[in-house]
Short mmCIF file of N, CA and C and ligand atoms in Angstrom, two decimals:
data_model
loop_
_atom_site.label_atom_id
_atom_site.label_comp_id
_atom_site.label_asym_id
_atom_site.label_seq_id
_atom_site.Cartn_x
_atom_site.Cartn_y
_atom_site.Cartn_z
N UNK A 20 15.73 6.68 -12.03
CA UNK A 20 16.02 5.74 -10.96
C UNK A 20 15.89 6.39 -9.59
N UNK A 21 16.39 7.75 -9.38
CA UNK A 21 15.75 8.42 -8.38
C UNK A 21 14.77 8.96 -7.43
N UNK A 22 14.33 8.76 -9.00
CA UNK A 22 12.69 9.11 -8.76
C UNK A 22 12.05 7.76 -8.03
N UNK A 23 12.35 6.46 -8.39
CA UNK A 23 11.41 5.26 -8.19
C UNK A 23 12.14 4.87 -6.66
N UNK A 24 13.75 5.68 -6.51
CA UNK A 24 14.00 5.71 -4.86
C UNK A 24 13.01 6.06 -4.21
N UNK A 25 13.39 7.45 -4.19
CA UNK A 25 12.54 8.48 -3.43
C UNK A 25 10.67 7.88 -3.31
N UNK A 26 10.10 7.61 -4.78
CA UNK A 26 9.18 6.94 -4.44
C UNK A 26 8.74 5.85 -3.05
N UNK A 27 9.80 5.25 -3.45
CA UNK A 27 10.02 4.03 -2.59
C UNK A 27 9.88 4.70 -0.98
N UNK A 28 10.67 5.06 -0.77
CA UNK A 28 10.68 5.96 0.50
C UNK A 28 9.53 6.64 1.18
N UNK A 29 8.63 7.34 0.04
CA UNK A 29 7.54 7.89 0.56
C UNK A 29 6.50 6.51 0.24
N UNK A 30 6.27 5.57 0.04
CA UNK A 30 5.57 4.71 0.36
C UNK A 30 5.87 3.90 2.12
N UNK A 31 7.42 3.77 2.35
CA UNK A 31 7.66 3.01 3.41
C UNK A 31 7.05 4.14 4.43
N UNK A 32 7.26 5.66 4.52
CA UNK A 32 6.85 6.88 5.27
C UNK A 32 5.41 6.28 5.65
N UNK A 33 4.71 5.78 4.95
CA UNK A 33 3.35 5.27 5.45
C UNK A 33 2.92 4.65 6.16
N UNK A 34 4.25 3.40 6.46
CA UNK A 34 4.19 2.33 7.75
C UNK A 34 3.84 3.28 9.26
N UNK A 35 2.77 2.61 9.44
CA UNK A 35 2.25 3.40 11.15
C UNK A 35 3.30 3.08 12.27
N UNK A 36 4.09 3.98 12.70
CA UNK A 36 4.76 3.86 13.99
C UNK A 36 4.97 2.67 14.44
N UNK A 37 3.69 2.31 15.19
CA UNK A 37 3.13 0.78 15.90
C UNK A 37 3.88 -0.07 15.51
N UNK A 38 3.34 -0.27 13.54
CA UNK A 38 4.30 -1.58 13.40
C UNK A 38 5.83 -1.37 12.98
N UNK A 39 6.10 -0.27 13.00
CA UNK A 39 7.82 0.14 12.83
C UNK A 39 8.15 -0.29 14.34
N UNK A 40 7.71 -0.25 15.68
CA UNK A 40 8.03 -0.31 17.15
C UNK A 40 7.76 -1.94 16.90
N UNK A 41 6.70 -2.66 17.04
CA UNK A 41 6.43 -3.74 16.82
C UNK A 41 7.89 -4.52 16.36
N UNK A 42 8.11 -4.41 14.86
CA UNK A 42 8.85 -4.35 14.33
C UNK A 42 9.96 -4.75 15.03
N UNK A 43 10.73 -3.61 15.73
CA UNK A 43 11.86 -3.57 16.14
C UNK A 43 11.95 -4.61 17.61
N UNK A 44 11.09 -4.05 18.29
CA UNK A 44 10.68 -5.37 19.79
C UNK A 44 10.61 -6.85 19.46
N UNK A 45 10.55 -7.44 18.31
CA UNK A 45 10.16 -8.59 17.44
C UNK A 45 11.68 -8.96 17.16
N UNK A 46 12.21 -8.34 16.80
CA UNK A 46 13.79 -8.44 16.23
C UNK A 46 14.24 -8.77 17.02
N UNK A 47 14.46 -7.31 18.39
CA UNK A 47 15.10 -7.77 19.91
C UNK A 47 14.89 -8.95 20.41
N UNK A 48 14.34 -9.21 20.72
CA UNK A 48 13.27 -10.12 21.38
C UNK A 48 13.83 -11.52 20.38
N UNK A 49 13.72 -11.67 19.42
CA UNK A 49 14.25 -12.74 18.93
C UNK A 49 15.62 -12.81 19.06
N UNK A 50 16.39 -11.84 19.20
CA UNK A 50 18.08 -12.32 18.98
C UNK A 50 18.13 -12.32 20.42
N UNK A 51 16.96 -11.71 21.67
CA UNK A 51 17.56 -12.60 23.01
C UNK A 51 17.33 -13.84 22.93
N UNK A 52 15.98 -14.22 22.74
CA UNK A 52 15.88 -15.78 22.98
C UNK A 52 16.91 -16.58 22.04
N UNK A 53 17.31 -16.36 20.80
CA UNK A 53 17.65 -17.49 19.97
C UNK A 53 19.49 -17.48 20.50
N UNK A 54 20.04 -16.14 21.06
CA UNK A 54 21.20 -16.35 21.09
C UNK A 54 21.16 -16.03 22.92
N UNK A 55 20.97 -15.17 23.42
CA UNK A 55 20.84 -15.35 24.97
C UNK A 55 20.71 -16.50 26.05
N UNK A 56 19.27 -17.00 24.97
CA UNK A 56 18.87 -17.98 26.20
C UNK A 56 18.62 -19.64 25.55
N UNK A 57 18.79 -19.90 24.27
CA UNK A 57 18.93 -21.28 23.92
C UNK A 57 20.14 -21.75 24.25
N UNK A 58 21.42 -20.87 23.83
CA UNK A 58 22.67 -21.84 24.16
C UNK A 58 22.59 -21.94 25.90
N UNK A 59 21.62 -20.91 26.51
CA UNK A 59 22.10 -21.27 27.95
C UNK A 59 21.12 -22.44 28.47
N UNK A 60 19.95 -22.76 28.06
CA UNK A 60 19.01 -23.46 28.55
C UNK A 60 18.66 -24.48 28.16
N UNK A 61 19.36 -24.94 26.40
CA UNK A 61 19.17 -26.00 25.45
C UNK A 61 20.73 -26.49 25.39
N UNK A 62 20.61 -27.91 26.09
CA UNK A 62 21.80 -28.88 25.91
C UNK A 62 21.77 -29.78 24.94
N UNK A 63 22.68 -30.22 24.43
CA UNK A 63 22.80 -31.38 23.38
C UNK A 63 22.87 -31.25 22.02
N UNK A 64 23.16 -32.29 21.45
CA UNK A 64 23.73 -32.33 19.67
C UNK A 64 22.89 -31.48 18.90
N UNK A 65 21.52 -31.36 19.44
CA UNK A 65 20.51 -30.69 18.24
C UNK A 65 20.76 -29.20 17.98
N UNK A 66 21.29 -28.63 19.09
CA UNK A 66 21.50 -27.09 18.93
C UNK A 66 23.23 -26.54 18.19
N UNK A 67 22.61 -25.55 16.91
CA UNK A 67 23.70 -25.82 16.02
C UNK A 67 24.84 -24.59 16.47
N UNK A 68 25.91 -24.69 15.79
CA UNK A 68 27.28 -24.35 16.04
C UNK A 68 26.54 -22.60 16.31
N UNK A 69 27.69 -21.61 17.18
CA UNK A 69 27.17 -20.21 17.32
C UNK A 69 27.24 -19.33 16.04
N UNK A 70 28.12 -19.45 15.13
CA UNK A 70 27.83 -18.78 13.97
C UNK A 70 26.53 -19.05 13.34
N UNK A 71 26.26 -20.39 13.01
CA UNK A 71 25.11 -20.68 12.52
C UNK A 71 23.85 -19.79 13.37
N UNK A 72 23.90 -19.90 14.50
CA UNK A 72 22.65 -19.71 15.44
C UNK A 72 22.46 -18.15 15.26
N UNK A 73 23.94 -17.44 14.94
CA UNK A 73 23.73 -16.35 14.65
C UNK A 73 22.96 -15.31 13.56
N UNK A 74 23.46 -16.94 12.82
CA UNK A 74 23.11 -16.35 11.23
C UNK A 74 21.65 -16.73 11.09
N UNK A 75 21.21 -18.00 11.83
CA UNK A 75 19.36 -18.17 11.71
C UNK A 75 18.82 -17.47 12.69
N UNK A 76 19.57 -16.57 13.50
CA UNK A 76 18.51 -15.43 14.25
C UNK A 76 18.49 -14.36 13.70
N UNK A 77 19.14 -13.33 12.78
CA UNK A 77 19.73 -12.45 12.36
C UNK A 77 18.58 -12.50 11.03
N UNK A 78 18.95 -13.26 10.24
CA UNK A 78 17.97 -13.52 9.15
C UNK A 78 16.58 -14.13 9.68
N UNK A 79 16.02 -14.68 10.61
CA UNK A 79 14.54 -15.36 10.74
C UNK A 79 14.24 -13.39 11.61
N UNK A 80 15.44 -12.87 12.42
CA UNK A 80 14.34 -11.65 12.91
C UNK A 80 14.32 -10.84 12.11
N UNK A 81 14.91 -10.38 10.75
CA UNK A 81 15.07 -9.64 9.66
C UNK A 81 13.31 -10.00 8.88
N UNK A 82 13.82 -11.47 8.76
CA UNK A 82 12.16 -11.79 7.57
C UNK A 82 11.15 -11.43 8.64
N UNK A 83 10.90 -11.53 9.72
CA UNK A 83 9.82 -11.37 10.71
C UNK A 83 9.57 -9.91 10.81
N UNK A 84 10.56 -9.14 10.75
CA UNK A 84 10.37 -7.91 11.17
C UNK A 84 9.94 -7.06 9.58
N UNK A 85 10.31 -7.72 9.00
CA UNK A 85 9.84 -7.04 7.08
C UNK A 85 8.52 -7.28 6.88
N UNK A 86 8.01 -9.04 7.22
CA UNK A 86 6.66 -9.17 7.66
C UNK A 86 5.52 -8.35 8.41
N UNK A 87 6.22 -7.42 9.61
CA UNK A 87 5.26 -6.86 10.00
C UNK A 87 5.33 -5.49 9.69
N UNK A 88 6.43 -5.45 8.97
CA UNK A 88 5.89 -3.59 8.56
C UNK A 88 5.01 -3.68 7.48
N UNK A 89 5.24 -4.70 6.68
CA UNK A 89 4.49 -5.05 5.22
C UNK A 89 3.08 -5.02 5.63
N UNK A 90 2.48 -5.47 7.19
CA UNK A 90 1.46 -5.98 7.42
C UNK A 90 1.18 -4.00 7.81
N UNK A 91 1.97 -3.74 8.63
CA UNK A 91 1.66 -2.17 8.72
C UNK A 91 1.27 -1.68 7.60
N UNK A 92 1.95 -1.98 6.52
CA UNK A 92 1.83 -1.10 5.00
C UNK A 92 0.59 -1.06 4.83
N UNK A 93 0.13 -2.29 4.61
CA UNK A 93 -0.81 -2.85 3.77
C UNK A 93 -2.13 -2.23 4.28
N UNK A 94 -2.04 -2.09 6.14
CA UNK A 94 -3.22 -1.45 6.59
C UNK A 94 -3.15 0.28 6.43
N UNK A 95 -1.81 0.48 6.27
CA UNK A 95 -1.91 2.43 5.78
C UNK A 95 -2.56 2.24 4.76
N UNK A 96 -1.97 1.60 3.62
CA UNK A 96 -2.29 1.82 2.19
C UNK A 96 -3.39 1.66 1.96
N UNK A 97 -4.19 0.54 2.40
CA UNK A 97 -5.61 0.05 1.89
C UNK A 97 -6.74 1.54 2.71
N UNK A 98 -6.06 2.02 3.90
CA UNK A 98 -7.23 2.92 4.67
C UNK A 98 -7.19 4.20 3.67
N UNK A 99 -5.84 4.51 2.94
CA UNK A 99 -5.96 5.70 1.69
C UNK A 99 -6.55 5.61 0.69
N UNK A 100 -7.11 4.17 0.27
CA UNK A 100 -6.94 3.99 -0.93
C UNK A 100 -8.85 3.90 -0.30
N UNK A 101 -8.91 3.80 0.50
CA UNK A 101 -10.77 3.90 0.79
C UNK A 101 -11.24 2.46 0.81
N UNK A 102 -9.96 1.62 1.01
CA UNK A 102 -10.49 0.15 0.91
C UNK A 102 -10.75 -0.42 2.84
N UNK A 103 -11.41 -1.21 2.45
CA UNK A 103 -11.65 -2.00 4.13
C UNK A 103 -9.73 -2.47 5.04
N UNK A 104 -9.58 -1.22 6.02
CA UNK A 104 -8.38 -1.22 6.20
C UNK A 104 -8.17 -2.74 6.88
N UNK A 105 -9.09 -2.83 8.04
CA UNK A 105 -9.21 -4.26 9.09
C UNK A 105 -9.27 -5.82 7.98
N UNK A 106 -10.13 -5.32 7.16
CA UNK A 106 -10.40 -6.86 6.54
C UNK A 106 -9.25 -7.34 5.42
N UNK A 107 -8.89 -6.20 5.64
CA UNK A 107 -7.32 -6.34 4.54
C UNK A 107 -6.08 -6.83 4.81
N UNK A 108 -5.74 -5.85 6.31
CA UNK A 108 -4.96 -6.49 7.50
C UNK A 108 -5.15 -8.04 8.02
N UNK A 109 -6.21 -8.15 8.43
CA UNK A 109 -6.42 -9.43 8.53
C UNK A 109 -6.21 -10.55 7.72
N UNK A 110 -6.48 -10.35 6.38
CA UNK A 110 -6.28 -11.45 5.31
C UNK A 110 -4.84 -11.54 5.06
N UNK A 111 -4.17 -10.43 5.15
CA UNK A 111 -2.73 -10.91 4.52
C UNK A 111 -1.90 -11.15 5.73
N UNK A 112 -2.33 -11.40 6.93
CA UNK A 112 -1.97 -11.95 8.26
C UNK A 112 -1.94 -13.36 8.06
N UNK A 113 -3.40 -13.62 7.89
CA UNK A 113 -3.89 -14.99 8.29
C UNK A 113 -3.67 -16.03 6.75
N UNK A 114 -3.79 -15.42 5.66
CA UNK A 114 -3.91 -16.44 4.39
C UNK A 114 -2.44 -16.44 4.13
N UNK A 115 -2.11 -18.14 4.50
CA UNK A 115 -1.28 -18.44 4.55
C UNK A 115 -0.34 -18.63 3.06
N UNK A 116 0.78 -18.73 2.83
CA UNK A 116 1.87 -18.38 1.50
C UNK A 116 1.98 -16.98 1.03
N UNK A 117 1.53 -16.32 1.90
CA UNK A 117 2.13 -14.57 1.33
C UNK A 117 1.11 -14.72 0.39
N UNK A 118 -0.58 -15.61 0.45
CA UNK A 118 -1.37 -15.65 -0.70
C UNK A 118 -1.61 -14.10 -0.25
N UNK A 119 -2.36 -13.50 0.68
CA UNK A 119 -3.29 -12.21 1.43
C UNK A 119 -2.35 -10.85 0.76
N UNK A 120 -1.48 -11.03 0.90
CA UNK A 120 -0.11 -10.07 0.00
C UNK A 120 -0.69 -9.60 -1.49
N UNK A 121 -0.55 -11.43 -1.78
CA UNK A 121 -0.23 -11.10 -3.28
C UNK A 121 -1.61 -10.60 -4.10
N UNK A 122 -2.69 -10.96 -3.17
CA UNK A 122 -3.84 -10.48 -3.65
C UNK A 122 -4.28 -9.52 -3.42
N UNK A 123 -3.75 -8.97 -2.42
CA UNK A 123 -3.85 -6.68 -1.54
C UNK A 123 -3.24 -6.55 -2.87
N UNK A 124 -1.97 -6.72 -3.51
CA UNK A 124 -1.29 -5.98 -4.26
C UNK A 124 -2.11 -5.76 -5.54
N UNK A 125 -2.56 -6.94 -5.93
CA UNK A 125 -3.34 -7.56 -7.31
C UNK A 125 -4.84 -6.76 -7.26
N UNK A 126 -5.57 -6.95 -6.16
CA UNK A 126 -6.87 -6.34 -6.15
C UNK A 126 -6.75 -4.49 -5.43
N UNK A 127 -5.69 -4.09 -5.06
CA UNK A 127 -5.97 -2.97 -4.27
C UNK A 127 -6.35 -1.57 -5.50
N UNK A 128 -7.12 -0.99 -5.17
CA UNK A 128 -7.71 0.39 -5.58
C UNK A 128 -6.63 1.76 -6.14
N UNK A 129 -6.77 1.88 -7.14
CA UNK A 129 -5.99 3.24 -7.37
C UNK A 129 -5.76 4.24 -6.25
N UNK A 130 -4.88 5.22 -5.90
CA UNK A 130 -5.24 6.01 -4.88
C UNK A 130 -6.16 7.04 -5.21
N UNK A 131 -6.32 7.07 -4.04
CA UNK A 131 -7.19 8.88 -4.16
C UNK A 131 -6.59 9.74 -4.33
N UNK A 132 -7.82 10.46 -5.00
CA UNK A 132 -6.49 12.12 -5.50
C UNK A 132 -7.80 13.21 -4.52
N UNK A 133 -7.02 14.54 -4.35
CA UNK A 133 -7.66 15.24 -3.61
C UNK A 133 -9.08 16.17 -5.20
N UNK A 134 -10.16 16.36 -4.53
CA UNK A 134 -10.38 17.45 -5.62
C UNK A 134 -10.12 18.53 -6.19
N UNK A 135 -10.04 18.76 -6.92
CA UNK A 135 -9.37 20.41 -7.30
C UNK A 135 -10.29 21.54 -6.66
N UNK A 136 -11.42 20.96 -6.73
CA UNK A 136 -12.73 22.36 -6.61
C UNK A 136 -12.60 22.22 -4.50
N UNK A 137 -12.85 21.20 -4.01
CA UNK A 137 -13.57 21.07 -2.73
C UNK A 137 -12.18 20.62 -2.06
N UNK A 138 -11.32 19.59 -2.46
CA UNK A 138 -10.19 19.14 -2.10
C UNK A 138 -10.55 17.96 -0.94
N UNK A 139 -11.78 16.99 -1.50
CA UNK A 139 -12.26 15.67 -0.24
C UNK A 139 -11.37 14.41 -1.33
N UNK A 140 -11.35 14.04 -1.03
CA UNK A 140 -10.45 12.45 -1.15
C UNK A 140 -11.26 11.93 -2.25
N UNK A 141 -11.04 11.38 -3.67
CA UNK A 141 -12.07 10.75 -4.42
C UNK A 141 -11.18 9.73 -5.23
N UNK A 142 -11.63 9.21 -5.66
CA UNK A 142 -11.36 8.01 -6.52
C UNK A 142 -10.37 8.54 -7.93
N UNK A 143 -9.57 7.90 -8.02
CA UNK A 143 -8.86 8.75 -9.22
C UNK A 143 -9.71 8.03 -10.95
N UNK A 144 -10.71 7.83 -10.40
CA UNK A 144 -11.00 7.22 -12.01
C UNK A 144 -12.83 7.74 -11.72
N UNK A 145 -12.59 8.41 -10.78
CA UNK A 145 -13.89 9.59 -11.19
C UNK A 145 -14.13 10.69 -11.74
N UNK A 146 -15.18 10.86 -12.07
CA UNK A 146 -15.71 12.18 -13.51
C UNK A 146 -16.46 13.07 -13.15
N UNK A 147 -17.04 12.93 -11.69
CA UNK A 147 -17.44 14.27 -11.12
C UNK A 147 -17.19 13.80 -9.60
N UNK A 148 -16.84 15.19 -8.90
CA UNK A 148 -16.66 15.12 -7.26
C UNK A 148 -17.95 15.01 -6.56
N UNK A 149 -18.39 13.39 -5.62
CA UNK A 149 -19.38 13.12 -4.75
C UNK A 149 -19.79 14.45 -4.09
N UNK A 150 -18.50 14.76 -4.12
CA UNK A 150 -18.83 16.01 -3.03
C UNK A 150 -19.53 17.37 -2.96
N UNK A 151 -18.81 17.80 -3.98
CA UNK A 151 -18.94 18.79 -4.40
C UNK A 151 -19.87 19.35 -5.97
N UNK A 152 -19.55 18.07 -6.64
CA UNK A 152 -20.19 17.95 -8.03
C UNK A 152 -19.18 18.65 -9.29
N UNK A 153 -18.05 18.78 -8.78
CA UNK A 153 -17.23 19.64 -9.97
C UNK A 153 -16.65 18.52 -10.67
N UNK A 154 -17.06 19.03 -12.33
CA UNK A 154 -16.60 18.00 -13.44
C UNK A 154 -14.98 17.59 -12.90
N UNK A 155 -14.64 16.68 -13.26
CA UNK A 155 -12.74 16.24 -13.08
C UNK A 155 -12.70 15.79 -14.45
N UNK A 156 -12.92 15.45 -15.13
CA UNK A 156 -12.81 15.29 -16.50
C UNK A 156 -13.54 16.16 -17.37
N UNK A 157 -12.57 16.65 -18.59
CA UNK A 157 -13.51 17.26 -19.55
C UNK A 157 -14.98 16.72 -20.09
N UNK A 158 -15.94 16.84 -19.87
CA UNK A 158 -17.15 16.44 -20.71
C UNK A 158 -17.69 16.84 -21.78
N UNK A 159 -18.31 16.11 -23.03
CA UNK A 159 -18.89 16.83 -23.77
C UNK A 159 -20.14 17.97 -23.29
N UNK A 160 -20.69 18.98 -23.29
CA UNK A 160 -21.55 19.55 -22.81
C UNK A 160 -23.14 18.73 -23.30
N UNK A 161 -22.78 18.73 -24.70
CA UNK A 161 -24.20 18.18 -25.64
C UNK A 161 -24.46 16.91 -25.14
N UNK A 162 -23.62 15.38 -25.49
CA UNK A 162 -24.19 14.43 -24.81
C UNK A 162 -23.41 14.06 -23.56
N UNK A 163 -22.24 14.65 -22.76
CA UNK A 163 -22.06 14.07 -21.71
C UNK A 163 -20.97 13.16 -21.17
N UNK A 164 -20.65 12.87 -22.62
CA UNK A 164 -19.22 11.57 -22.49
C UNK A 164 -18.11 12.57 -22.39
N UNK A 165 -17.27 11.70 -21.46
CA UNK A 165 -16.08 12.40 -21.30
C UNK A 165 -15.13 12.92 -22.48
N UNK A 166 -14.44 13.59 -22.54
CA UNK A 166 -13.61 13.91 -24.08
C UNK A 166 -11.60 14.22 -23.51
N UNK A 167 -11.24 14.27 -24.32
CA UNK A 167 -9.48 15.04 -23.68
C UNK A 167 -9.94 16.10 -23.92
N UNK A 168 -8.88 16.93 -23.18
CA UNK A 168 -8.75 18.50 -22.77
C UNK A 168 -8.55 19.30 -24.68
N UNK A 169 -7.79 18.32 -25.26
CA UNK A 169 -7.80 19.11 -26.43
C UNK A 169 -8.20 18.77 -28.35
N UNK A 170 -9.84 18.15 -27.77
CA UNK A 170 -10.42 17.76 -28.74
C UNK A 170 -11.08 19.30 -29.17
N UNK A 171 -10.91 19.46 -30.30
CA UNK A 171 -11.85 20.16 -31.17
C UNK A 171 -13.59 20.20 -31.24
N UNK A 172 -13.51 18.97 -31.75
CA UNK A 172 -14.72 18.77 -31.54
C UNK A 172 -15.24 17.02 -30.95
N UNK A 173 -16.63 16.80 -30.21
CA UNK A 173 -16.72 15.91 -29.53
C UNK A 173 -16.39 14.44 -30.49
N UNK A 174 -15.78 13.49 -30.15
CA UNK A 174 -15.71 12.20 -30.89
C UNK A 174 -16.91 11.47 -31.32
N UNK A 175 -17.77 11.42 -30.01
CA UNK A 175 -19.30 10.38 -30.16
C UNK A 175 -20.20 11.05 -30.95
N UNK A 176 -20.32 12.64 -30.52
CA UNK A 176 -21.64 13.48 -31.40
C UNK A 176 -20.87 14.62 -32.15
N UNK A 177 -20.04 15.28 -32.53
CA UNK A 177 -19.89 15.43 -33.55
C UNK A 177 -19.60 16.99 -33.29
N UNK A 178 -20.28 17.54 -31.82
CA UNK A 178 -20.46 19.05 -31.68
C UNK A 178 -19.18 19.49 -30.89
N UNK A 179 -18.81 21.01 -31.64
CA UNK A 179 -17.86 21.53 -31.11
C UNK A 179 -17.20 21.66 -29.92
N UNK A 180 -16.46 21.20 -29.55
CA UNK A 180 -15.70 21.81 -28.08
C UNK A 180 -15.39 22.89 -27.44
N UNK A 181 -14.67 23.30 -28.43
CA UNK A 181 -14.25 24.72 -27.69
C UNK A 181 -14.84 25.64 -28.00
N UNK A 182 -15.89 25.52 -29.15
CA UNK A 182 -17.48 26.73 -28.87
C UNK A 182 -17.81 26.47 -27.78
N UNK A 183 -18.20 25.34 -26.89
CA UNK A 183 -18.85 25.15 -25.88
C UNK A 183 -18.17 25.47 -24.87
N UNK A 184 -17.15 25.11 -24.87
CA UNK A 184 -15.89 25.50 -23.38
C UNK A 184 -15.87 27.56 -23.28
N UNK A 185 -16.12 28.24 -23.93
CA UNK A 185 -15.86 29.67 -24.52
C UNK A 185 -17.31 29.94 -24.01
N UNK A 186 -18.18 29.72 -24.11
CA UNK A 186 -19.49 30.07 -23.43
C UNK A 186 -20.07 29.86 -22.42
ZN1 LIG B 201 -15.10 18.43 -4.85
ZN1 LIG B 202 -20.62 14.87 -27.44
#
Protein backbone atom coordinates (compact mmCIF):
# COMPACT_ATOMS: atom_id res chain seq x y z
CA UNK A 1 0.00 0.00 0.00
CA UNK A 2 3.02 2.18 0.34
CA UNK A 3 4.38 1.50 -2.44
CA UNK A 4 1.08 2.49 -4.66
CA UNK A 5 1.37 5.90 -2.16
CA UNK A 6 4.59 6.84 -2.91
CA UNK A 7 3.79 5.82 -6.51
CA UNK A 8 1.07 8.10 -6.50
CA UNK A 9 3.21 10.94 -5.47
CA UNK A 10 5.84 10.53 -8.02
CA UNK A 11 3.25 10.62 -10.72
CA UNK A 12 1.56 14.01 -9.24
CA UNK A 13 5.74 15.27 -9.10
CA UNK A 14 5.08 15.43 -12.90
CA UNK A 15 2.40 18.15 -12.90
CA UNK A 16 4.40 21.24 -14.61
CA UNK A 17 4.64 24.16 -12.16
CA UNK A 18 2.38 26.35 -14.58
CA UNK A 19 -0.54 24.27 -13.96
CA UNK A 20 0.15 23.72 -10.12
CA UNK A 21 0.31 28.06 -10.16
CA UNK A 22 -2.64 28.09 -12.56
CA UNK A 23 -4.18 25.87 -10.30
CA UNK A 24 -3.91 27.77 -7.25
CA UNK A 25 -4.81 31.53 -8.96
CA UNK A 26 -8.10 29.61 -10.21
CA UNK A 27 -9.03 28.63 -6.62
CA UNK A 28 -8.17 32.28 -5.30
CA UNK A 29 -9.76 33.91 -7.71
CA UNK A 30 -12.87 31.92 -7.36
CA UNK A 31 -13.40 32.17 -3.55
CA UNK A 32 -12.95 36.15 -4.25
CA UNK A 33 -15.59 36.44 -6.68
CA UNK A 34 -18.10 33.82 -5.30
CA UNK A 35 -17.72 35.01 -1.62
CA UNK A 36 -16.10 38.69 -1.84
CA UNK A 37 -17.95 40.12 -4.44
CA UNK A 38 -21.47 38.32 -5.15
CA UNK A 39 -22.89 38.88 -1.69
CA UNK A 40 -21.64 42.51 -2.22
CA UNK A 41 -22.90 43.19 -5.78
CA UNK A 42 -25.82 40.48 -6.17
CA UNK A 43 -29.16 41.50 -4.36
CA UNK A 44 -32.18 39.40 -3.95
CA UNK A 45 -33.86 35.93 -3.18
CA UNK A 46 -31.70 34.07 -5.82
CA UNK A 47 -28.40 34.34 -3.99
CA UNK A 48 -28.15 31.43 -1.43
CA UNK A 49 -27.62 31.51 2.39
CA UNK A 50 -23.44 32.20 3.29
CA UNK A 51 -22.73 28.75 4.41
CA UNK A 52 -24.09 27.38 1.34
CA UNK A 53 -22.13 29.97 -0.88
CA UNK A 54 -19.29 28.81 1.04
CA UNK A 55 -19.64 25.39 0.55
CA UNK A 56 -20.39 25.86 -3.56
CA UNK A 57 -17.18 27.93 -3.76
CA UNK A 58 -14.90 25.75 -1.77
CA UNK A 59 -15.97 22.60 -3.64
CA UNK A 60 -16.65 24.19 -7.47
CA UNK A 61 -12.73 25.82 -6.80
CA UNK A 62 -11.47 22.39 -5.48
CA UNK A 63 -13.12 20.42 -8.77
CA UNK A 64 -11.67 23.30 -11.02
CA UNK A 65 -8.43 23.33 -9.63
CA UNK A 66 -8.06 19.14 -9.79
CA UNK A 67 -9.23 19.77 -13.42
CA UNK A 68 -6.34 21.69 -14.27
CA UNK A 69 -3.56 19.86 -12.79
CA UNK A 70 -5.12 16.66 -14.40
CA UNK A 71 -4.94 18.76 -17.64
CA UNK A 72 -1.14 19.54 -16.52
CA UNK A 73 -0.71 15.73 -15.96
CA UNK A 74 -1.91 14.58 -18.92
CA UNK A 75 0.44 17.01 -20.99
CA UNK A 76 3.71 15.77 -18.71
CA UNK A 77 2.69 12.28 -19.12
CA UNK A 78 1.76 12.00 -22.77
CA UNK A 79 5.33 14.25 -23.69
CA UNK A 80 7.23 11.02 -21.66
CA UNK A 81 5.45 8.59 -22.96
CA UNK A 82 6.56 10.05 -26.74
CA UNK A 83 2.92 10.69 -27.43
CA UNK A 84 1.62 14.08 -29.19
CA UNK A 85 1.87 16.24 -25.90
CA UNK A 86 -0.42 19.45 -27.57
CA UNK A 87 -2.99 17.20 -29.30
CA UNK A 88 -3.54 15.36 -26.13
CA UNK A 89 -3.84 18.47 -23.98
CA UNK A 90 -6.14 19.78 -26.16
CA UNK A 91 -8.58 16.88 -26.43
CA UNK A 92 -9.06 16.26 -22.85
CA UNK A 93 -9.69 20.15 -22.49
CA UNK A 94 -12.12 20.46 -25.12
CA UNK A 95 -14.08 16.80 -25.38
CA UNK A 96 -16.62 17.40 -23.35
CA UNK A 97 -17.79 14.60 -20.19
CA UNK A 98 -14.22 13.93 -18.97
CA UNK A 99 -14.70 11.84 -22.56
CA UNK A 100 -10.62 13.35 -23.61
CA UNK A 101 -9.56 11.86 -19.95
CA UNK A 102 -11.00 8.75 -20.23
CA UNK A 103 -9.57 8.05 -23.54
CA UNK A 104 -5.62 9.63 -22.66
CA UNK A 105 -5.98 7.02 -19.91
CA UNK A 106 -7.44 4.08 -22.21
CA UNK A 107 -5.22 4.82 -25.35
CA UNK A 108 -1.95 6.29 -23.68
CA UNK A 109 1.51 4.42 -24.47
CA UNK A 110 3.55 2.39 -22.03
CA UNK A 111 6.39 4.53 -20.68
CA UNK A 112 9.72 4.72 -21.86
CA UNK A 113 12.47 3.01 -20.32
CA UNK A 114 16.02 4.38 -20.72
CA UNK A 115 18.51 1.91 -22.72
CA UNK A 116 20.85 -0.08 -20.95
CA UNK A 117 23.64 0.11 -23.72
CA UNK A 118 23.19 4.06 -24.99
CA UNK A 119 20.60 5.18 -22.23
CA UNK A 120 18.06 7.34 -25.17
CA UNK A 121 14.39 7.00 -24.21
CA UNK A 122 12.68 3.88 -26.10
CA UNK A 123 9.57 2.23 -26.04
CA UNK A 124 9.27 -0.38 -23.34
CA UNK A 125 7.92 -3.07 -25.71
CA UNK A 126 11.03 -2.77 -27.93
CA UNK A 127 13.61 -5.54 -28.96
CA UNK A 128 16.39 -3.58 -30.18
CA UNK A 129 17.58 0.18 -29.33
CA UNK A 130 16.70 2.74 -32.56
CA UNK A 131 19.59 4.09 -31.34
CA UNK A 132 22.08 2.36 -30.71
CA UNK A 133 21.05 -1.21 -32.01
CA UNK A 134 21.65 -3.15 -28.65
CA UNK A 135 19.41 -6.31 -28.35
CA UNK A 136 16.83 -5.46 -25.07
CA UNK A 137 15.43 -8.72 -25.28
CA UNK A 138 17.04 -12.04 -25.35
CA UNK A 139 16.99 -13.33 -29.04
CA UNK A 140 17.33 -16.53 -30.52
CA UNK A 141 20.73 -16.13 -32.44
CA UNK A 142 19.66 -18.92 -35.26
CA UNK A 143 16.19 -17.60 -36.23
CA UNK A 144 15.77 -14.34 -34.35
CA UNK A 145 12.56 -14.58 -32.22
CA UNK A 146 12.77 -13.30 -29.01
CA UNK A 147 13.19 -16.08 -26.16
CA UNK A 148 13.32 -15.56 -21.88
CA UNK A 149 16.59 -15.07 -20.33
CA UNK A 150 16.40 -18.71 -19.14
CA UNK A 151 15.41 -20.99 -21.94
CA UNK A 152 17.71 -23.81 -22.64
CA UNK A 153 17.03 -24.19 -25.76
CA UNK A 154 15.07 -21.95 -28.48
CA UNK A 155 11.08 -22.73 -28.40
CA UNK A 156 10.32 -22.01 -32.35
CA UNK A 157 13.69 -23.80 -33.79
CA UNK A 158 14.80 -26.08 -31.53
CA UNK A 159 18.69 -24.75 -31.23
CA UNK A 160 20.51 -24.34 -28.11
CA UNK A 161 20.69 -21.24 -26.04
CA UNK A 162 23.18 -21.15 -23.91
CA UNK A 163 25.73 -22.80 -26.49
CA UNK A 164 24.99 -19.73 -28.31
CA UNK A 165 24.96 -17.10 -25.44
CA UNK A 166 28.78 -18.78 -24.32
CA UNK A 167 30.22 -18.02 -27.76
ZN1 LIG B 1 20.72 2.22 -27.07
ZN1 LIG C 1 15.35 -20.01 -32.58
Amino acid sequence: MNQAKSHFRSELAIIPSVARVIAALVFVVMQICLLGLVPHFVHGPDIPPMPALVAISLVGGFIVAVIILMIGYVYADSKRRGMNALLWTLLVIFVPKALGFIAYFLLRKPLLIPCPNCGAEIGSDFRYCPKCGHALTPTCSHCGRSISGDYVCCPYCGKPVAAQATT
